[in-house]
C-alpha atoms as a printed R data frame, in Angstrom:
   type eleno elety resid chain resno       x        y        z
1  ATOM     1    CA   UNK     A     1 -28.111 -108.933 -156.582
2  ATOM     2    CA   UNK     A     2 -31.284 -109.686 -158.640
3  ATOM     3    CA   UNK     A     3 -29.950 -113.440 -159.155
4  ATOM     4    CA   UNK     A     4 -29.022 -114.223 -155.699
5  ATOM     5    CA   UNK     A     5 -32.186 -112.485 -154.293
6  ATOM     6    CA   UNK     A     6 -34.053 -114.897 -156.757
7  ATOM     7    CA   UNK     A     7 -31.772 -117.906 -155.110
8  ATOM     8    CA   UNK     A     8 -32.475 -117.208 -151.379
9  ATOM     9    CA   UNK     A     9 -36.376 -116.961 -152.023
10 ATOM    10    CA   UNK     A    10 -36.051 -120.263 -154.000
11 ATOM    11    CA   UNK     A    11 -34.119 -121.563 -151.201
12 ATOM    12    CA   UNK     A    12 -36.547 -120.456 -148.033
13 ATOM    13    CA   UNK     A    13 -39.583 -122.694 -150.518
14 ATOM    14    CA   UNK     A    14 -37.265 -125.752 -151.406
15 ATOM    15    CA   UNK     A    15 -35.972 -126.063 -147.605
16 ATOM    16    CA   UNK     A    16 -39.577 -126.827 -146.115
17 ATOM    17    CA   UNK     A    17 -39.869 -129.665 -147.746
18 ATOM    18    CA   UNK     A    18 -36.932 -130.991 -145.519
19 ATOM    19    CA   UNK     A    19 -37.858 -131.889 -141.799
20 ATOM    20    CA   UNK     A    20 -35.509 -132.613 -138.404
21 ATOM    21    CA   UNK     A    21 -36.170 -135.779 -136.748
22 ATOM    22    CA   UNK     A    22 -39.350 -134.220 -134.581
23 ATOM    23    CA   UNK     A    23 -40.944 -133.506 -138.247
24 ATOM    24    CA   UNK     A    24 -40.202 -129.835 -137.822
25 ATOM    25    CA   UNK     A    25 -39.604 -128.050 -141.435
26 ATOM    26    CA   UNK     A    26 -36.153 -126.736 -141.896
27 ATOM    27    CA   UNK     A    27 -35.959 -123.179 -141.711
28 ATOM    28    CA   UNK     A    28 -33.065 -120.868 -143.250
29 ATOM    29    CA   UNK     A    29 -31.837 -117.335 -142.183
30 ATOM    30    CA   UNK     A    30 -30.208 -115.600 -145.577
31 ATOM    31    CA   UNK     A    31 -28.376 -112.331 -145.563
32 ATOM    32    CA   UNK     A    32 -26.990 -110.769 -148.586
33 ATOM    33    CA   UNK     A    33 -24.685 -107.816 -148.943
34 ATOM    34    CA   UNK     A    34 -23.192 -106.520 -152.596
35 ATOM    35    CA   UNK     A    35 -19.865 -105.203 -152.890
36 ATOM    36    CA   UNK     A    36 -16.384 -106.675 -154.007
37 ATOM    37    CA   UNK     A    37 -14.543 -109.450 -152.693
38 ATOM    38    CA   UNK     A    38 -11.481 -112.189 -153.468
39 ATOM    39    CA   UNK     A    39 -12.399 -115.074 -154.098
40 ATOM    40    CA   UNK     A    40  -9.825 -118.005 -154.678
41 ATOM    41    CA   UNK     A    41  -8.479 -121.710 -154.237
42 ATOM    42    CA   UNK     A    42  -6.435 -122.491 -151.259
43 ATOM    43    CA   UNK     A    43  -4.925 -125.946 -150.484
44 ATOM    44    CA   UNK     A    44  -2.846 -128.444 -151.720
45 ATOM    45    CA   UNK     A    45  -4.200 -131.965 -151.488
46 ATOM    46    CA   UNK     A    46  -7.612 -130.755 -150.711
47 ATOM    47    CA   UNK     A    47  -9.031 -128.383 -152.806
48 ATOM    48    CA   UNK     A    48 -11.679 -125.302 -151.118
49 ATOM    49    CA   UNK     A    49 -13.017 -122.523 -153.047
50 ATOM    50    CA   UNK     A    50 -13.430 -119.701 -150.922
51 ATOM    51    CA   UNK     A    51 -14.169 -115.858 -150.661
52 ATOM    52    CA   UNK     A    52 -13.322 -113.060 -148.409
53 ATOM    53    CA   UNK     A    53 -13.795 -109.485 -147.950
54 ATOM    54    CA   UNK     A    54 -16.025 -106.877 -146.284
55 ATOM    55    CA   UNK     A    55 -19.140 -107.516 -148.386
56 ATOM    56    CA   UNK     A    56 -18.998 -111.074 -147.105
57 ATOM    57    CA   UNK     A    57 -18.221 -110.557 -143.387
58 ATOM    58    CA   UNK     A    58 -21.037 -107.920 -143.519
59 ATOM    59    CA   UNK     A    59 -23.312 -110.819 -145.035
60 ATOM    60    CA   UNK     A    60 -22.536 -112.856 -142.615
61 ATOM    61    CA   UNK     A    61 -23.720 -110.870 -139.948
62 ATOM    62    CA   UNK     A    62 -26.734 -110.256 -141.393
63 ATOM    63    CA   UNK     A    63 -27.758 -113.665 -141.697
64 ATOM    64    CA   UNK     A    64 -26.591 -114.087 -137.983
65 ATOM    65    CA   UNK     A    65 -28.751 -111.614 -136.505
66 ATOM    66    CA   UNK     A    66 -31.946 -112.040 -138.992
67 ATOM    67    CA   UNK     A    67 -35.146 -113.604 -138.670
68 ATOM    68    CA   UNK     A    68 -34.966 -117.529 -138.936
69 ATOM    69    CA   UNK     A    69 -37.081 -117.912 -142.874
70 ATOM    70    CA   UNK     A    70 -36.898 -114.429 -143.578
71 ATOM    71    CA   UNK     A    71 -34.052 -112.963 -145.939
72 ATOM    72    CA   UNK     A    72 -32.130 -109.655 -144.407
73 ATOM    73    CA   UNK     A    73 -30.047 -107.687 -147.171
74 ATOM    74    CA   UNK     A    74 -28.197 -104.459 -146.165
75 ATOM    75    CA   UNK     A    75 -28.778 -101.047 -147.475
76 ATOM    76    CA   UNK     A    76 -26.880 -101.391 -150.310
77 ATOM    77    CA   UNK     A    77 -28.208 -104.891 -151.993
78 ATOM    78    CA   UNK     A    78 -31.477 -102.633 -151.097
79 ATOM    79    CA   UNK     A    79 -30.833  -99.894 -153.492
80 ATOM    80    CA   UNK     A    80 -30.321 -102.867 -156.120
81 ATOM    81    CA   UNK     A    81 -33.229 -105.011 -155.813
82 ATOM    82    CA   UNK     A    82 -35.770 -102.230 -154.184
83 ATOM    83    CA   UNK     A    83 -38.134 -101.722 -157.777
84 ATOM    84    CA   UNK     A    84 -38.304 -104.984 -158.239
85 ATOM    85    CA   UNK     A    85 -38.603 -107.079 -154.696
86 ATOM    86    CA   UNK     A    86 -41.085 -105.923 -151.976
């Protein structure tokens, strides 16, 4: 949780420096959820890596219905980054 929280702050600075066409700044909505999941290769000719699973589903909503360059994590990711993130 500590790692990825690290990523999605480094990713909200590094995606400013990127503009649209109008010379707006890219902006990113991150959510994060912890918990387990499957993760796997699927295909035959063209390879994907993908993963599935509550904790991902429940990610992906939070990301859907967050603030666009803020980072939402749920409850639980909470409880593992809350000492050391404010």
């Amino acid at each position: 949780a500590v790692a990825i929280a690290h990523l999605a702050l480094a990713m909200q600075g590094v995606i400013t420096k990127f503009c649209t066409d109008t010379g707006d700044p890219f902006r990113l909505r991150i959510g994060i959820n912890s918990g387990p999941v499957v993760a796997g290769v699927i295909g035959l000719k063209k390879f994907s890596y993908d993963l599935w699973g509550d904790a991902v589903n429940l990610a992906s909503r939070m990301e859907s219905h967050g603030l666009v360059g803020k980072v939402q994590v749920t409850e639980t990711t909470y409880g593992h980054l809350k000492d050391q993130f404010v």
